[in-house]
PDB file of C-alpha atoms in Angstrom:
ATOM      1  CA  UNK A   1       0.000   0.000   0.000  1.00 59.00           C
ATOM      2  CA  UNK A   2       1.435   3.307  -0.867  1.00 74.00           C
ATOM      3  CA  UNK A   3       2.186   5.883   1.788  1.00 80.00           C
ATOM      4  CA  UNK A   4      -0.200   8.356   0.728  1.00 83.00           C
ATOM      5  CA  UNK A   5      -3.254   6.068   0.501  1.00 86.00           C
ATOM      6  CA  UNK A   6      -2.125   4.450   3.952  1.00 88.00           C
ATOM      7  CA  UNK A   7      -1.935   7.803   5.938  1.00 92.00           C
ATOM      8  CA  UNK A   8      -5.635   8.822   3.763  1.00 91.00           C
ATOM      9  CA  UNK A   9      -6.866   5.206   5.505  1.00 93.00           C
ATOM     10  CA  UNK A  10      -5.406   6.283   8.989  1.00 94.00           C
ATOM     11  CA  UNK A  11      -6.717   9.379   8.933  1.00 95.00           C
ATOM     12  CA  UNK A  12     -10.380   7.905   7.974  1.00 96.00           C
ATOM     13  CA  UNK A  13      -9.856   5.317  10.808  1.00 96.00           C
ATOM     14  CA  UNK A  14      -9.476   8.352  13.645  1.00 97.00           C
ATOM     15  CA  UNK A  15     -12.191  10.170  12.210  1.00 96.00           C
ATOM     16  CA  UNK A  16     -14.276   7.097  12.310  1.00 96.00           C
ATOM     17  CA  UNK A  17     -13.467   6.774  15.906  1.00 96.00           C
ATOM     18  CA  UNK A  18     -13.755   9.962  16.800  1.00 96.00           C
ATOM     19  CA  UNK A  19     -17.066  10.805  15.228  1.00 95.00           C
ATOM     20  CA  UNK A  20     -18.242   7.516  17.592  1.00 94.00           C
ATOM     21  CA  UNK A  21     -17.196   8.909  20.653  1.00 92.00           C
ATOM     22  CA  UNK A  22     -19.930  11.730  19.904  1.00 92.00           C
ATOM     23  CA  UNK A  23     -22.332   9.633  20.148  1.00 90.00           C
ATOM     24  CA  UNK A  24     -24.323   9.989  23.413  1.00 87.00           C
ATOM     25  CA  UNK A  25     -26.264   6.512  23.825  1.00 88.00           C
ATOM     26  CA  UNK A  26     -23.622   4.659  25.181  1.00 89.00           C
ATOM     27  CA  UNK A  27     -24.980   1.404  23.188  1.00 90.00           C
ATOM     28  CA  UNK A  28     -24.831   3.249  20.130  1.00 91.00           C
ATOM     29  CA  UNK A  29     -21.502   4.515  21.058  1.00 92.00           C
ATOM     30  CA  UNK A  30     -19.895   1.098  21.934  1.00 94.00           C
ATOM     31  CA  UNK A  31     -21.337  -0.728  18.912  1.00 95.00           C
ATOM     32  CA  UNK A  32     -19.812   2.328  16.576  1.00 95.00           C
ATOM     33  CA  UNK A  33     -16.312   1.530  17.921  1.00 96.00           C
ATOM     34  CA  UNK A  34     -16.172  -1.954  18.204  1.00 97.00           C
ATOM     35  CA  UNK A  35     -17.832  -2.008  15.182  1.00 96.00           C
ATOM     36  CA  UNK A  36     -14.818   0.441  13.433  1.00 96.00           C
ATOM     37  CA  UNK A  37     -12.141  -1.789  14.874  1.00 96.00           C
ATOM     38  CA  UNK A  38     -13.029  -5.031  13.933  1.00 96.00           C
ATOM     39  CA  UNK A  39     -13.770  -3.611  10.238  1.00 95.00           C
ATOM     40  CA  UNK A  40     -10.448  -2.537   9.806  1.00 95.00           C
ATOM     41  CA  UNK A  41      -8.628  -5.432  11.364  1.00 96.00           C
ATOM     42  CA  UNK A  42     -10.618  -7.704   9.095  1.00 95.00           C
ATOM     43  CA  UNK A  43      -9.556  -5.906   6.028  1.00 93.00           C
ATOM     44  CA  UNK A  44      -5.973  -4.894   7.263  1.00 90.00           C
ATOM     45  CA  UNK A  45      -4.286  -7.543   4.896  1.00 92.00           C
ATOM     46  CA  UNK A  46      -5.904  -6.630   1.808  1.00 91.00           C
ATOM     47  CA  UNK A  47      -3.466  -5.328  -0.898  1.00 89.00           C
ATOM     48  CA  UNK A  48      -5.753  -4.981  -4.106  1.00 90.00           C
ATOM     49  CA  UNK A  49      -5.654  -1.527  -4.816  1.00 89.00           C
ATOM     50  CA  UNK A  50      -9.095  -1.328  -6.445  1.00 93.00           C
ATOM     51  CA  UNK A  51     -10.743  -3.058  -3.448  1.00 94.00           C
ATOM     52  CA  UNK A  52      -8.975  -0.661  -1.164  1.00 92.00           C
ATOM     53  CA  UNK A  53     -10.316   2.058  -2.765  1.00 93.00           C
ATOM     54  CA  UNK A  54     -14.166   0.266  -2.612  1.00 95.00           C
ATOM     55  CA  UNK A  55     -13.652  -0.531   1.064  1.00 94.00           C
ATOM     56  CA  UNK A  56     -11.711   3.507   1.788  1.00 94.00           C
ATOM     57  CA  UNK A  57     -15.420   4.739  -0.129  1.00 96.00           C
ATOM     58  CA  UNK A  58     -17.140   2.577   1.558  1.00 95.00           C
ATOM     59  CA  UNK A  59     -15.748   4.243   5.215  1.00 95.00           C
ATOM     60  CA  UNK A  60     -15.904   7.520   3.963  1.00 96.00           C
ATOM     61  CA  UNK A  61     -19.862   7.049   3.945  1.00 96.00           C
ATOM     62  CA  UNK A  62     -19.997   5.276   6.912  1.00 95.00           C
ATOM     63  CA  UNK A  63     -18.526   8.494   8.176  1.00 96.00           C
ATOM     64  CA  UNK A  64     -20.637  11.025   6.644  1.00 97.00           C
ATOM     65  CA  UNK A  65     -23.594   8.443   8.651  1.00 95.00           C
ATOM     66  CA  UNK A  66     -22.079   8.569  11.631  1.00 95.00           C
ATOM     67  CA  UNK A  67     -21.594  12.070  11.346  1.00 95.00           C
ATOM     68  CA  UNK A  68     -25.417  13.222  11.017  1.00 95.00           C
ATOM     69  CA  UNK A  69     -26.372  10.669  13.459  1.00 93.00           C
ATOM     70  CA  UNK A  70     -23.944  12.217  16.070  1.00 91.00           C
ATOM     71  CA  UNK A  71     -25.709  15.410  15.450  1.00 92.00           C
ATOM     72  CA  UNK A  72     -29.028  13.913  16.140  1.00 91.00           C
ATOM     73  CA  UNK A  73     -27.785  12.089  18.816  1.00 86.00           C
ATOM     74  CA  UNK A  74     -26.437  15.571  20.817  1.00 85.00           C
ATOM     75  CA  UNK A  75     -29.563  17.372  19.952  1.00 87.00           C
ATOM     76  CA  UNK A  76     -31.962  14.639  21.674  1.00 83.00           C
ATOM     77  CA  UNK A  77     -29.669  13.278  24.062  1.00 73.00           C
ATOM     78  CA  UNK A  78     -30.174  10.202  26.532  1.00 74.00           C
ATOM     79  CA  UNK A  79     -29.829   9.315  30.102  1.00 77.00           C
ATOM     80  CA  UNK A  80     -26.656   8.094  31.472  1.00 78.00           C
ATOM     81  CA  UNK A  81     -27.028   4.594  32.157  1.00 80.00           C
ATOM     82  CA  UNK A  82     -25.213   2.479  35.260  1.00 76.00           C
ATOM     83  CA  UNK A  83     -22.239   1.652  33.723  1.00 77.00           C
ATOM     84  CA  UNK A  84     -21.357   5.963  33.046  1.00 76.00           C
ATOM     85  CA  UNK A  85     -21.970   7.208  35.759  1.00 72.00           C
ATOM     86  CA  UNK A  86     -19.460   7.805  37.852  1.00 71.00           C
ATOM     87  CA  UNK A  87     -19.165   5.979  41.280  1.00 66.00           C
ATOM     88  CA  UNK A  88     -20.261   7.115  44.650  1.00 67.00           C
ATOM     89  CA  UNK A  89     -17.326   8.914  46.615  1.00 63.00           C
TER      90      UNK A  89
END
């Protein structure tokens, strides 16, 4: 894989994960990372340049998903659930 086109799928990876740490349901959240990481570990030893391209597309809309749904996500919100909130002093 060429430099260029690795750094462009690092790059997408980080936004990926970033984008799902917006997300306030912590379900939601959760699934959108583990969800990110094993996609890119599965596909991590692909070296067709042409399916690379497919699968970087394919992430870039992903993205522009999780992007709008992290906007509707901070504008309705959720309760924290057990496992966020912090513990008791």
């Amino acid at each position: 894989m060429a430099a260029s086109m690795r750094t462009s799928v690092l790059s997408l990876y980080k936004q990926l994960l970033k984008e799902s740490g917006k997300l306030s349901d912590y379900n939601f959240r959760a699934y959108a990372i583990r969800r990110t990481k094993d996609a890119f570990k599965e596909n991590k030893n692909i070296t067709d340049s042409k399916q690379i391209q497919s699968l970087i597309q394919k992430a870039q809309e992903n993205l522009e998903v999780l992007k709008r749904q992290a906007i509707v996500s901070q504008l309705y919100g959720s309760t924290k659930i057990v496992i966020e909130s912090p513990k008791p002093a």
